[in-house]
PDB file of C-alpha atoms in Angstrom:
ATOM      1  CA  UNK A   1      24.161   4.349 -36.420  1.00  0.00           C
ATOM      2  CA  UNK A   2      23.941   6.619 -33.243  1.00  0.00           C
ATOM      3  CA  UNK A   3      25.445   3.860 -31.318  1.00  0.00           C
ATOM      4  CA  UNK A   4      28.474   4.057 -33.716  1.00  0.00           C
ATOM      5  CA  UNK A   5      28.646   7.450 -33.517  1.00  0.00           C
ATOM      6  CA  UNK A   6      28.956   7.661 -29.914  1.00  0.00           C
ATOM      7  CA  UNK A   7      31.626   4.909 -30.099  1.00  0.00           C
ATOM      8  CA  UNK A   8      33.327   7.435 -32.442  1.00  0.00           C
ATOM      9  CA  UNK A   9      33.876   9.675 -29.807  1.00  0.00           C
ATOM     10  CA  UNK A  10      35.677   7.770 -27.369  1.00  0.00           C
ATOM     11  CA  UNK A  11      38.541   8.040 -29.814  1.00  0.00           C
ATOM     12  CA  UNK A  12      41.215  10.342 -28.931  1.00  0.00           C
ATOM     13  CA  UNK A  13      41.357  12.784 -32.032  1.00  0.00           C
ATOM     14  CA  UNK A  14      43.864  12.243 -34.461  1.00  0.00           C
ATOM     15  CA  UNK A  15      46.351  14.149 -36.589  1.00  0.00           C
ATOM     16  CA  UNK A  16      46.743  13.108 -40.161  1.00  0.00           C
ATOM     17  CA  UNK A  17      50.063  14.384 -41.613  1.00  0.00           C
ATOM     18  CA  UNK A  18      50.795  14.448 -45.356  1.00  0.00           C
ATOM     19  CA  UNK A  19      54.427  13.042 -46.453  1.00  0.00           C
ATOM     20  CA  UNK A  20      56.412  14.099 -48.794  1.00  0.00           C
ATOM     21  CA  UNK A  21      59.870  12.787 -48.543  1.00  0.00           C
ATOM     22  CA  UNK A  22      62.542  12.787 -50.356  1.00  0.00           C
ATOM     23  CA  UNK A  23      65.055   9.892 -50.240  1.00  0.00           C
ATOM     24  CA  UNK A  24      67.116   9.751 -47.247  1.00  0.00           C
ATOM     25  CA  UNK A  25      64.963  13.231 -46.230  1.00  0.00           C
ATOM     26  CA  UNK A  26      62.966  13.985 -43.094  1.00  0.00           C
ATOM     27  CA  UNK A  27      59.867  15.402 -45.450  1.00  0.00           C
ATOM     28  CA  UNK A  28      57.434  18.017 -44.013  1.00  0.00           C
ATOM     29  CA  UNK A  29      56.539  16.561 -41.118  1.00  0.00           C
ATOM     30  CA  UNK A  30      59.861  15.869 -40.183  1.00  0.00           C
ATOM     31  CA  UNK A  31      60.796  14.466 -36.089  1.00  0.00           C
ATOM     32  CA  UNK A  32      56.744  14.623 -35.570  1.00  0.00           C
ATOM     33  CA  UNK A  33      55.932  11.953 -38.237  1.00  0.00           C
ATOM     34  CA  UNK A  34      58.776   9.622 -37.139  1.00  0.00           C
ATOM     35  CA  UNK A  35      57.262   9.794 -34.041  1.00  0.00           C
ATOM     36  CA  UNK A  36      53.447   9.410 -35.241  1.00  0.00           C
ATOM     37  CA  UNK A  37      54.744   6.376 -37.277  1.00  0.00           C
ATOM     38  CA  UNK A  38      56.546   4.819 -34.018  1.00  0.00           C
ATOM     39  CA  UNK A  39      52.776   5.120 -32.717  1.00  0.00           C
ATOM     40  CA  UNK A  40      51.018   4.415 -35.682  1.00  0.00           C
ATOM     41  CA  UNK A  41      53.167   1.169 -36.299  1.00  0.00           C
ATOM     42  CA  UNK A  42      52.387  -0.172 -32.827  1.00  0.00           C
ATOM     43  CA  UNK A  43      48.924  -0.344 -32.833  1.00  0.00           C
ATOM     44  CA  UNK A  44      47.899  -3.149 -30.481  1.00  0.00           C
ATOM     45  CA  UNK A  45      47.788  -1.200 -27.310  1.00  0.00           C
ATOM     46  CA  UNK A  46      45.226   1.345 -29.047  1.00  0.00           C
ATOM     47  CA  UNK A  47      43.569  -1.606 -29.979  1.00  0.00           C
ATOM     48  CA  UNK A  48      43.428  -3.221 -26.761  1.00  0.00           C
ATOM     49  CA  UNK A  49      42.064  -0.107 -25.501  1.00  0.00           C
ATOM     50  CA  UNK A  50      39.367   1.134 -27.875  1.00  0.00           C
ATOM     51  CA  UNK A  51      38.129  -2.879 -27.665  1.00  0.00           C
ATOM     52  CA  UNK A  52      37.877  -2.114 -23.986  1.00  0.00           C
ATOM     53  CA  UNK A  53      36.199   1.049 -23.968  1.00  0.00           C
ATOM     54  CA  UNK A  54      33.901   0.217 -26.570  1.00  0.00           C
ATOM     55  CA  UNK A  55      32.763  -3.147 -24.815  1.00  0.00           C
ATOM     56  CA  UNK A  56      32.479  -0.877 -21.468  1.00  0.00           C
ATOM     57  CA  UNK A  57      30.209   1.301 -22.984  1.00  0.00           C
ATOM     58  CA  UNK A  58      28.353  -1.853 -25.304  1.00  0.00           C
ATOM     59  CA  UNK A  59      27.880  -3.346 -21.998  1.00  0.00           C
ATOM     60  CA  UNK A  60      26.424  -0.177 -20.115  1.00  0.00           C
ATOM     61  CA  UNK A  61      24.215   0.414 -22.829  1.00  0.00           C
ATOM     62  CA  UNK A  62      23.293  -3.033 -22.952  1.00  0.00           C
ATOM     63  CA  UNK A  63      22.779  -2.946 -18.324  1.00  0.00           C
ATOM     64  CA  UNK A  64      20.451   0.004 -19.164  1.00  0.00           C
ATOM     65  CA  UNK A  65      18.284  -1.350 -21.700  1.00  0.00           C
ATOM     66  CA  UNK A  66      17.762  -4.524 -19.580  1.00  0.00           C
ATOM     67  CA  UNK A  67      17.291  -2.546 -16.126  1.00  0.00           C
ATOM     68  CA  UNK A  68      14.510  -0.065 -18.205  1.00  0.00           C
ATOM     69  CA  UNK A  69      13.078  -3.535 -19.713  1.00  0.00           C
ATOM     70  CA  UNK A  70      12.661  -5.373 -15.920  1.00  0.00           C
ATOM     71  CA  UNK A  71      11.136  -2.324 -13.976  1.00  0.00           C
ATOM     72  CA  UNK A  72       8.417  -1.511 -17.104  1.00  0.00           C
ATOM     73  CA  UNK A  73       8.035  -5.635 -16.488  1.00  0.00           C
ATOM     74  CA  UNK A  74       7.960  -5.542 -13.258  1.00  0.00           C
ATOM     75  CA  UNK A  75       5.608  -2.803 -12.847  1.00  0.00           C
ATOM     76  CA  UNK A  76       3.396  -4.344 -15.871  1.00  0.00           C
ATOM     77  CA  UNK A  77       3.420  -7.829 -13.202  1.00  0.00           C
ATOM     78  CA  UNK A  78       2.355  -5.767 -10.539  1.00  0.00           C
ATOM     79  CA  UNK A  79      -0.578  -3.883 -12.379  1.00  0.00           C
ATOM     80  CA  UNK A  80      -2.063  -7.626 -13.266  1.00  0.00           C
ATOM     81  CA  UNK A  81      -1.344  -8.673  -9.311  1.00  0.00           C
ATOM     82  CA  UNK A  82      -3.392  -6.416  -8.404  1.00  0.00           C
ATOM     83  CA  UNK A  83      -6.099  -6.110 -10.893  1.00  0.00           C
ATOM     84  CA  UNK A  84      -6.624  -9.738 -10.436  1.00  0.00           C
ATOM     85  CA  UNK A  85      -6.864  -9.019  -6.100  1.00  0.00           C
ATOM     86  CA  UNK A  86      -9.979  -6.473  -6.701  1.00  0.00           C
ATOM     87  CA  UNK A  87     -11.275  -8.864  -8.847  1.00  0.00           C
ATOM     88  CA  UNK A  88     -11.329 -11.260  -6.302  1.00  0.00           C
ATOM     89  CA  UNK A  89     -12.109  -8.784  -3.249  1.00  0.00           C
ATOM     90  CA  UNK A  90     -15.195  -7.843  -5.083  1.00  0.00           C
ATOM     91  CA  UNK A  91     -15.932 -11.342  -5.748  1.00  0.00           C
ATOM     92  CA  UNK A  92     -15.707 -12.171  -2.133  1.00  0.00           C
ATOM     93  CA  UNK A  93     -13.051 -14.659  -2.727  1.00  0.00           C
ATOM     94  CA  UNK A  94     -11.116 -14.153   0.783  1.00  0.00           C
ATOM     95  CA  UNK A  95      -9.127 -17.032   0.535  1.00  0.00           C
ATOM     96  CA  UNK A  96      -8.411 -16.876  -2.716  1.00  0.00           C
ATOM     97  CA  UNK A  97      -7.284 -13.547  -2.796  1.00  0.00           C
ATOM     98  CA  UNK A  98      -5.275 -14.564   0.234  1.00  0.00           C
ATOM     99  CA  UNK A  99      -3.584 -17.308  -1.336  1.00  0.00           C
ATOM    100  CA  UNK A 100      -2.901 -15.161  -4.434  1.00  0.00           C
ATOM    101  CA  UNK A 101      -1.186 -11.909  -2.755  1.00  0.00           C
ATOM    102  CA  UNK A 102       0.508 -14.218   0.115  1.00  0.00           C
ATOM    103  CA  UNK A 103       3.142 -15.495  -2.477  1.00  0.00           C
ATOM    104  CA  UNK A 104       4.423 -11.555  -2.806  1.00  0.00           C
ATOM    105  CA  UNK A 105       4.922 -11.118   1.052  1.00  0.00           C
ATOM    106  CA  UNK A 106       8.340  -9.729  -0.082  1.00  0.00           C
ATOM    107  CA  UNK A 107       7.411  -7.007  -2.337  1.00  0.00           C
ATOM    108  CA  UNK A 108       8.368  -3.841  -1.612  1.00  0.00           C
ATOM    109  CA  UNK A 109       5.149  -2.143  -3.177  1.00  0.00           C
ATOM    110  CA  UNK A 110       2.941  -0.031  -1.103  1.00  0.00           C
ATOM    111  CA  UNK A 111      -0.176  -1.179  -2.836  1.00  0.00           C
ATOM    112  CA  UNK A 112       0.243  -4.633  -2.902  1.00  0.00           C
ATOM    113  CA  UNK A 113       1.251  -4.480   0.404  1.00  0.00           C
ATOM    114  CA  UNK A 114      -1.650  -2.716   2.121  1.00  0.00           C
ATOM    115  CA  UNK A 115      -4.213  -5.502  -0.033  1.00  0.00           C
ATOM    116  CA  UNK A 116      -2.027  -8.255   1.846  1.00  0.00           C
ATOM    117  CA  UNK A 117      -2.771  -6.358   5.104  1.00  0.00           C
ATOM    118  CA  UNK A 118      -6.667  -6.801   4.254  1.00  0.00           C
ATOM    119  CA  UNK A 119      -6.609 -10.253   3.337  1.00  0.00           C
ATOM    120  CA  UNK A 120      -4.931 -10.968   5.996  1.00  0.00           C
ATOM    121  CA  UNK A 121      -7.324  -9.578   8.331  1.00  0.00           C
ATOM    122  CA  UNK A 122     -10.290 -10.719   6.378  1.00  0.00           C
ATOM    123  CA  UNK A 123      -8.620 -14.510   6.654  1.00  0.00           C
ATOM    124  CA  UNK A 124      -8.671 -13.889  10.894  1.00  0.00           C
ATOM    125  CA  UNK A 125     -12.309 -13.016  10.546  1.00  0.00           C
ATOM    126  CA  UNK A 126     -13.544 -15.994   9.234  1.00  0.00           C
ATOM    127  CA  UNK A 127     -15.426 -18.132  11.806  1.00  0.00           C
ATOM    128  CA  UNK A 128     -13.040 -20.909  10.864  1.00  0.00           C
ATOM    129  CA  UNK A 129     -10.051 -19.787  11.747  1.00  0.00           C
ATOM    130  CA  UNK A 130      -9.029 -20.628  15.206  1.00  0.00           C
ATOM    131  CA  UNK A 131      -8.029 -18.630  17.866  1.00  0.00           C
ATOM    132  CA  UNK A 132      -4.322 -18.879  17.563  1.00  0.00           C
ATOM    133  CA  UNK A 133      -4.098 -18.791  13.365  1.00  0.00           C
ATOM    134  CA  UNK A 134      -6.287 -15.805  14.210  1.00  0.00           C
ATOM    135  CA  UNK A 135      -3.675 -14.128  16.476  1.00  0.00           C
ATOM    136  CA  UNK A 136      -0.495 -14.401  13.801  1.00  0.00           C
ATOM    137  CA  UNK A 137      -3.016 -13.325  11.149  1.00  0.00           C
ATOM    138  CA  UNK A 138      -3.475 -10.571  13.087  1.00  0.00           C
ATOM    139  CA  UNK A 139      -0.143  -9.318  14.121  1.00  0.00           C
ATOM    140  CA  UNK A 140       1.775 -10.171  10.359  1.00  0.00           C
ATOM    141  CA  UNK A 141      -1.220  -8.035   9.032  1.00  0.00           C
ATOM    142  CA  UNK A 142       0.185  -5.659  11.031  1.00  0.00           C
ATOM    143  CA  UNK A 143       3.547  -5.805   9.698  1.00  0.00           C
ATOM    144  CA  UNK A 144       2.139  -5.839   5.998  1.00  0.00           C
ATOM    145  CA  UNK A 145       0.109  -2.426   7.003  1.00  0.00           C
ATOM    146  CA  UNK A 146       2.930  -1.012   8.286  1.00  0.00           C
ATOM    147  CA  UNK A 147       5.580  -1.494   5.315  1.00  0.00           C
ATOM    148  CA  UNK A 148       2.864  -0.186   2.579  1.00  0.00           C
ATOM    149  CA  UNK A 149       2.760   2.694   4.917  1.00  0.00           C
ATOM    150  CA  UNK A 150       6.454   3.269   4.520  1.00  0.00           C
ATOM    151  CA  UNK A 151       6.762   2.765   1.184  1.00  0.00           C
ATOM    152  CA  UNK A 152       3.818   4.741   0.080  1.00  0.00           C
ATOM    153  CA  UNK A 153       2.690   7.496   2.650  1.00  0.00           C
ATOM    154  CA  UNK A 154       0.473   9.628   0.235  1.00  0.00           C
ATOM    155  CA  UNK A 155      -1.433   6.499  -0.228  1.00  0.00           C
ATOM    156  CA  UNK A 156      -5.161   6.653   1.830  1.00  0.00           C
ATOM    157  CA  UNK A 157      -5.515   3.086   1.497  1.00  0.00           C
ATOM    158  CA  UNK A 158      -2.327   2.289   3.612  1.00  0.00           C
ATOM    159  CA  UNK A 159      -2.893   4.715   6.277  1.00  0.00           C
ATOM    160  CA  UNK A 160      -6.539   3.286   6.575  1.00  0.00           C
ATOM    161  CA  UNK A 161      -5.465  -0.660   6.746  1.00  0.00           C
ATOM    162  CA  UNK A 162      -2.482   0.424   9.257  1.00  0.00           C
ATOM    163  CA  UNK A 163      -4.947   1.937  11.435  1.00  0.00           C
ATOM    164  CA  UNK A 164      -7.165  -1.032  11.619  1.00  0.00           C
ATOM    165  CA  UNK A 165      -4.488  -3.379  12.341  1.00  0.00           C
ATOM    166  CA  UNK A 166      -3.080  -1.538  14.915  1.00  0.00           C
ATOM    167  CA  UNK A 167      -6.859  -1.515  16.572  1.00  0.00           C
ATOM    168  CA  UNK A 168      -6.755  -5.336  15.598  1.00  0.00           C
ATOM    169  CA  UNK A 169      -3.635  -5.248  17.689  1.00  0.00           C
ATOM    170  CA  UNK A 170      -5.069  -3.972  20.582  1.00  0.00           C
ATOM    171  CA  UNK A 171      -7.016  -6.651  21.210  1.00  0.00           C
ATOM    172  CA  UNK A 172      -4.160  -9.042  22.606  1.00  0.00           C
ATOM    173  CA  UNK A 173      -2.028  -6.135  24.787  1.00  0.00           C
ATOM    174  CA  UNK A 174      -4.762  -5.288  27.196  1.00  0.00           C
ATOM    175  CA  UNK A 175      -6.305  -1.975  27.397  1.00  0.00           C
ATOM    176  CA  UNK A 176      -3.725   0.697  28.501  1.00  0.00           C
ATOM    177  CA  UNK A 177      -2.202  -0.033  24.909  1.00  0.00           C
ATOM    178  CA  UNK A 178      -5.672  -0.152  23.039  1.00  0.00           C
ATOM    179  CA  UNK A 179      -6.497   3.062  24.726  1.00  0.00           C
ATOM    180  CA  UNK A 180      -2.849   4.504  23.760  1.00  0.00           C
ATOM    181  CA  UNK A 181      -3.548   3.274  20.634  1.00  0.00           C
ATOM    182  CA  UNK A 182      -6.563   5.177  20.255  1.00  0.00           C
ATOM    183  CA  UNK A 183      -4.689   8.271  19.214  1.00  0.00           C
ATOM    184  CA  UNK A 184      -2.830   6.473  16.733  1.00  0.00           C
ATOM    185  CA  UNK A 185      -5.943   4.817  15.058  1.00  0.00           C
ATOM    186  CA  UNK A 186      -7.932   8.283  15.331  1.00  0.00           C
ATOM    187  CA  UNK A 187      -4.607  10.039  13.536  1.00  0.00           C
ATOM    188  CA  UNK A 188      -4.573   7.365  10.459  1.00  0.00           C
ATOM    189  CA  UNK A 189      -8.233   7.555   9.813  1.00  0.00           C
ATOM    190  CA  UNK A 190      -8.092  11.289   9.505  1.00  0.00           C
ATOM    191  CA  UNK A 191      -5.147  11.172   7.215  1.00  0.00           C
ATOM    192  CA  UNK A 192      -6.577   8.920   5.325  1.00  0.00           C
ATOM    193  CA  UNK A 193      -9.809  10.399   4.733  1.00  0.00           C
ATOM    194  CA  UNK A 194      -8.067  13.727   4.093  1.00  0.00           C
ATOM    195  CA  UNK A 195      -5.912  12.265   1.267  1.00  0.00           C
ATOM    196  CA  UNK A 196      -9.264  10.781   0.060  1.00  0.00           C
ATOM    197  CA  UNK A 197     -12.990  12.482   0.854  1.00  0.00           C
ATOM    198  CA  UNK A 198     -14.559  10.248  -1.574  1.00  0.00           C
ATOM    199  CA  UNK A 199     -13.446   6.922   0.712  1.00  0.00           C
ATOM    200  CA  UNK A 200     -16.953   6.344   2.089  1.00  0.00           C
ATOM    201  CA  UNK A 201     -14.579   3.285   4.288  1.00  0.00           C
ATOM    202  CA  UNK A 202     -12.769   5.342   6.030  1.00  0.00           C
ATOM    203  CA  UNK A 203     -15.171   7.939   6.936  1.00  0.00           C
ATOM    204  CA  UNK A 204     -17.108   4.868   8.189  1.00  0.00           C
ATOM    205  CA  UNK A 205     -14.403   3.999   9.818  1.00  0.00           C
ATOM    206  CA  UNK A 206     -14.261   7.195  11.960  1.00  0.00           C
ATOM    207  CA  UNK A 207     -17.498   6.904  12.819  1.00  0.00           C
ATOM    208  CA  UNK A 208     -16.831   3.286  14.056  1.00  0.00           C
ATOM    209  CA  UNK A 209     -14.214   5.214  16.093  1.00  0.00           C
ATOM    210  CA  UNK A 210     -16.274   7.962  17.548  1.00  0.00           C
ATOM    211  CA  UNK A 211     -18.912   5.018  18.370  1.00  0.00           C
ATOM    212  CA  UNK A 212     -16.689   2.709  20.309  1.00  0.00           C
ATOM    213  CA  UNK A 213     -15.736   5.761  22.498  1.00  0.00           C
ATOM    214  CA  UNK A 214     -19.191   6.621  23.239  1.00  0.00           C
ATOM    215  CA  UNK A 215     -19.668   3.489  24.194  1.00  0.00           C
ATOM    216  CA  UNK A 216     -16.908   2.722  26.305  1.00  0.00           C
ATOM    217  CA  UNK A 217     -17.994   0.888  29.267  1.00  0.00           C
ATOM    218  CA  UNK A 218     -17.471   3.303  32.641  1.00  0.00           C
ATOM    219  CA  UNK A 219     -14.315   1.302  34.326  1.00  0.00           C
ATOM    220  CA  UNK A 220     -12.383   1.481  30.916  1.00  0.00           C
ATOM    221  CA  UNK A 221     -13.264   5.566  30.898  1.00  0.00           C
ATOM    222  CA  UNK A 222     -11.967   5.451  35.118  1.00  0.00           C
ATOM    223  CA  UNK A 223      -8.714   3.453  33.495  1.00  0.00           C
ATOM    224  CA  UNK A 224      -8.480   6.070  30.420  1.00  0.00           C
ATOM    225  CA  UNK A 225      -8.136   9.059  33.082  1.00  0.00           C
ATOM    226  CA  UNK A 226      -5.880   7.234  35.400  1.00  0.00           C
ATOM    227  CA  UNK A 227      -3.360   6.700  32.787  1.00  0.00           C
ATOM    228  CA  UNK A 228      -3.939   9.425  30.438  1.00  0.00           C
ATOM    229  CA  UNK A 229      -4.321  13.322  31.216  1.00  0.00           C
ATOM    230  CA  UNK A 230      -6.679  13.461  28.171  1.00  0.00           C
ATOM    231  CA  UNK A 231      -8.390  10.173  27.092  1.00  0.00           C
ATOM    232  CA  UNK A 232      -9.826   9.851  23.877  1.00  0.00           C
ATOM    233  CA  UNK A 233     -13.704  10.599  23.866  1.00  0.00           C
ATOM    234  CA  UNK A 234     -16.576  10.882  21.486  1.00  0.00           C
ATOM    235  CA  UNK A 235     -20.655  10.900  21.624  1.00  0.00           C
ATOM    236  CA  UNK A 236     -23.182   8.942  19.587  1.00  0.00           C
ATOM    237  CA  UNK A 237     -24.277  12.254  17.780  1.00  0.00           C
ATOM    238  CA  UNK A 238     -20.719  12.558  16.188  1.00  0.00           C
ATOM    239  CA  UNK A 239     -20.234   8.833  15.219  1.00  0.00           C
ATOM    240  CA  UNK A 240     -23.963   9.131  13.868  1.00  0.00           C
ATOM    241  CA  UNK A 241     -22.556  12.399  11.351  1.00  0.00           C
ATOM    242  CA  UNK A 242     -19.726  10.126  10.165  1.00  0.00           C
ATOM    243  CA  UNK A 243     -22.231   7.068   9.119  1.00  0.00           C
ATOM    244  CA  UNK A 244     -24.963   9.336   7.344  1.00  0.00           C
ATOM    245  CA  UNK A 245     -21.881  10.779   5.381  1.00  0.00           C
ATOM    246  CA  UNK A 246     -20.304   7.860   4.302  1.00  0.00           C
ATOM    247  CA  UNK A 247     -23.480   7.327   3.299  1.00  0.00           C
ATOM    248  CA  UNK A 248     -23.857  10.198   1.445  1.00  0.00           C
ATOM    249  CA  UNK A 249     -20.705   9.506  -0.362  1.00  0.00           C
ATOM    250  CA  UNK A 250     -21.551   5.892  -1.314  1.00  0.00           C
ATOM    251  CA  UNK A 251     -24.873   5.170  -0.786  1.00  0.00           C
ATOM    252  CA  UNK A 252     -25.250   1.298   0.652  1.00  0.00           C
ATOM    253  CA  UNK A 253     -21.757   1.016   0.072  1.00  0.00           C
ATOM    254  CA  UNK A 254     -21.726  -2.050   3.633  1.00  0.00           C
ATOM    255  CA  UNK A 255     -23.860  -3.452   5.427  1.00  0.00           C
ATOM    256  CA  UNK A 256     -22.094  -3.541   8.445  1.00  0.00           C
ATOM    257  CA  UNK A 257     -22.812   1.128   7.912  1.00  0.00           C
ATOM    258  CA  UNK A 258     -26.245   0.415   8.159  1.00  0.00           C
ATOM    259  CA  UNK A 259     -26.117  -1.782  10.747  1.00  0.00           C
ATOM    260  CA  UNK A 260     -24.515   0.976  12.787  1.00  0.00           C
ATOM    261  CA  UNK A 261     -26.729   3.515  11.784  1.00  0.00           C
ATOM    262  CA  UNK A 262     -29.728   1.063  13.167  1.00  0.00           C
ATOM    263  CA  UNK A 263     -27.702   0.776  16.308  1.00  0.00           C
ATOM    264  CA  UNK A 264     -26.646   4.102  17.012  1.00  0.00           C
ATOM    265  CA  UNK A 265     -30.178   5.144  16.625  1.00  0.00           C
ATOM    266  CA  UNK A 266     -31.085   2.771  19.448  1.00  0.00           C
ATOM    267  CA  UNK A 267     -28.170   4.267  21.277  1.00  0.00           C
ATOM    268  CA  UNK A 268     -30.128   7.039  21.080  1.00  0.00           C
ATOM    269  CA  UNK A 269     -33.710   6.046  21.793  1.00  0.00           C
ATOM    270  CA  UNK A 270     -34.805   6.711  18.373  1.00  0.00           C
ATOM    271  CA  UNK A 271     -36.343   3.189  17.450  1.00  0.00           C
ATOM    272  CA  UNK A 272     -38.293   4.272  14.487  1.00  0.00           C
ATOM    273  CA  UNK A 273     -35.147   5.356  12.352  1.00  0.00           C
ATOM    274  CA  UNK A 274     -33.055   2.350  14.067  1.00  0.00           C
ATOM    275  CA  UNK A 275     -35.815   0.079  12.435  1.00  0.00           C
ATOM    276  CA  UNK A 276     -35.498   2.025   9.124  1.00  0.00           C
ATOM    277  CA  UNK A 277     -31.790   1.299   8.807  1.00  0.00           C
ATOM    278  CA  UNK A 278     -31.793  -1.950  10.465  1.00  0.00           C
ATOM    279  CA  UNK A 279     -34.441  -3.568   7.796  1.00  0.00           C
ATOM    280  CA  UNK A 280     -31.992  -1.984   5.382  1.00  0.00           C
ATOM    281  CA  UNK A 281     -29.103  -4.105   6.719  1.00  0.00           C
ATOM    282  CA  UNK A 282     -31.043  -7.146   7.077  1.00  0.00           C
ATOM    283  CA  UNK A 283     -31.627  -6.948   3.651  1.00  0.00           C
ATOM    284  CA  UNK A 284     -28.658  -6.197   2.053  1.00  0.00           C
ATOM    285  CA  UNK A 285     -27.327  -9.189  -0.395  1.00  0.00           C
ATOM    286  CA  UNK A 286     -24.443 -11.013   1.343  1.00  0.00           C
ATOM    287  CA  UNK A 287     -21.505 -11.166  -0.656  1.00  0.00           C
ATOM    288  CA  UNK A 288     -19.544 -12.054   2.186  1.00  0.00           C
ATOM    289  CA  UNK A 289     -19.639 -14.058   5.706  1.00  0.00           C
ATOM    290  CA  UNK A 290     -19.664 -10.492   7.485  1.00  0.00           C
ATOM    291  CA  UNK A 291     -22.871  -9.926   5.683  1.00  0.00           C
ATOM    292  CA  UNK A 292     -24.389 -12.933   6.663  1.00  0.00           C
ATOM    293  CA  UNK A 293     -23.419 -12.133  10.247  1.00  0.00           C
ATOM    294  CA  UNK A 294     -24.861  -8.791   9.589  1.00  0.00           C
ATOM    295  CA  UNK A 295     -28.144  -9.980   8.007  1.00  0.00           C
ATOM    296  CA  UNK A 296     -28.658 -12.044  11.488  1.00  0.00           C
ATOM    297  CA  UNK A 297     -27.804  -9.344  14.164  1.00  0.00           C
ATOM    298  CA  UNK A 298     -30.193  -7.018  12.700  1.00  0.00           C
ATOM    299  CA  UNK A 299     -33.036  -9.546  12.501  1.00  0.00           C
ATOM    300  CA  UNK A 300     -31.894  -9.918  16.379  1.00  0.00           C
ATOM    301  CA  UNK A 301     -32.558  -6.244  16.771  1.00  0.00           C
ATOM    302  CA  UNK A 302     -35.342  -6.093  14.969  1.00  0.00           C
ATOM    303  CA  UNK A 303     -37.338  -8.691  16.845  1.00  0.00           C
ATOM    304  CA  UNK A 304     -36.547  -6.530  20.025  1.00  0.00           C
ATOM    305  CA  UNK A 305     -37.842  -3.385  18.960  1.00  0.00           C
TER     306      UNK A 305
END
């Protein structure tokens, strides 16, 4: 019914005249209805036209129903994508989760997107993957990081995963770029933990940062000022702040945090709280190779202390 009464009104209005006509007269209407009846006795170019117009607007009505149908699909596909990748990412099923979001490399969604990035990465991590699958892994992880970014820049998760890639990155374009970089990296995490405090990653992730700096070995920091006017810099003290708050926020949240925190400690000649966190790590369940790596560098450090 309201489509028919939008049909209605393509119609151009109409007059209706009354006749009353004598034989042989002109009637009321007189030279007007001889020239309505001309029009009104030729109807096949009206008809032509209303058929037109009304199948125009049949068929727009019928392009937006099917266009308002896909996207609320579409969206409803990508909803199940993605539930089905955190399943999996909790699970520890790298490959699997790999395999899964690989066959949307295309999509232009900023959330799928950034979980490609990840599983991506998380593929080049495994022990198993050689040096050069490792490398293209790498760099099209890169590429997926980047493109969530761009079509989602309020999300954390994206500016988080770009930032590790781009570290990831670093590693094969020696280290004027990974130092360049630095600023980059340092810019992403902040963004990222602004958008969300509660992210205990990327505060980890920051402190991972501020750690690597303090550690820098001295010829990198003679390199840094040589090609930079100010090089990026940090101490133990402020990576140590970031791990004990992403702590805070998520309390054994990785093992890989409190295997920093043991370390850092040790950084800083504190051995009985780099024990404390160290058993911590060793004992934290291992969901995932990285853990088991984990599990066996603390034991390392542990038997040295």
């Amino acid at each position: 019914m309201a489509l028919s009464s939008r049909l209605w009104r393509l119609l151009p209005p109409l007059r209706v005249c009354q006749q009353t006509r004598t034989w042989g007269g002109r009637g009321r209407c007189g030279a007007w209805e001889v020239r309505a009846c001309e029009v009104i006795g030729n109807t096949r170019p009206f008809k032509r036209g209303f058929l037109f117009s009304a199948l125009s607007y049949l068929g727009f009505e019928t392009y937006q129903i099917i266009s308002q149908a896909a996207v609320v699909h579409a969206t409803a596909k990508v909803e199940e994508i993605l539930a089905q990748a955190d399943y999996l990412y909790e699970s520890g099923e790298t490959e699997k989760l790999y395999q899964l979001l690989i066959q949307y490399k295309e999509s232009e969604d900023g959330e799928l997107l950034w979980r490609l990035a990840r599983a991506s990465r998380d593929i080049a991590q495994l022990s198993k993957t050689s040096e050069e699958e490792k490398k293209v892994l790498v760099y099209e992880a890169l590429d997926y990081a980047k493109r969530a970014l761009e079509k989602k820049e309020s999300s954390s998760a994206a500016h988080k995963w770009y930032a590790i890639c781009i570290s990831d990155v670093g590693d094969y374009e020696g280290i004027k770029v990974k130092i360049a970089n630095a600023y980059v990296i340092k810019e992403h995490f902040e963004k990222a933990i602004e958008l969300n405090p509660k992210d205990a990653t990327s505060i980890h992730l920051m402190g991972i940062w501020c750690y690597t700096f303090a550690e820098m070995p001295w010829y990198q920091r003679r390199i840094a000022k040589v090609l930079f006017a100010n090089p990026p810099s940090s101490t133990y003290e402020e990576a140590l702040r970031y791990f004990h708050k992403a702590e805070e926020v998520d309390p054994n949240f990785y093992s890989k945090n409190l295997l920093l925190l043991g370390k850092t400690y040790l950084k800083l000649n504190n051995k009985k709280l780099a024990a404390f966190w160290l058993v911590k790590a060793k004992g934290y369940p291992a969901h995932t190779e990285e853990d088991k790596q984990i599990q066996t560098e603390a034991a390392q450090l542990l038997t040295g202390l």
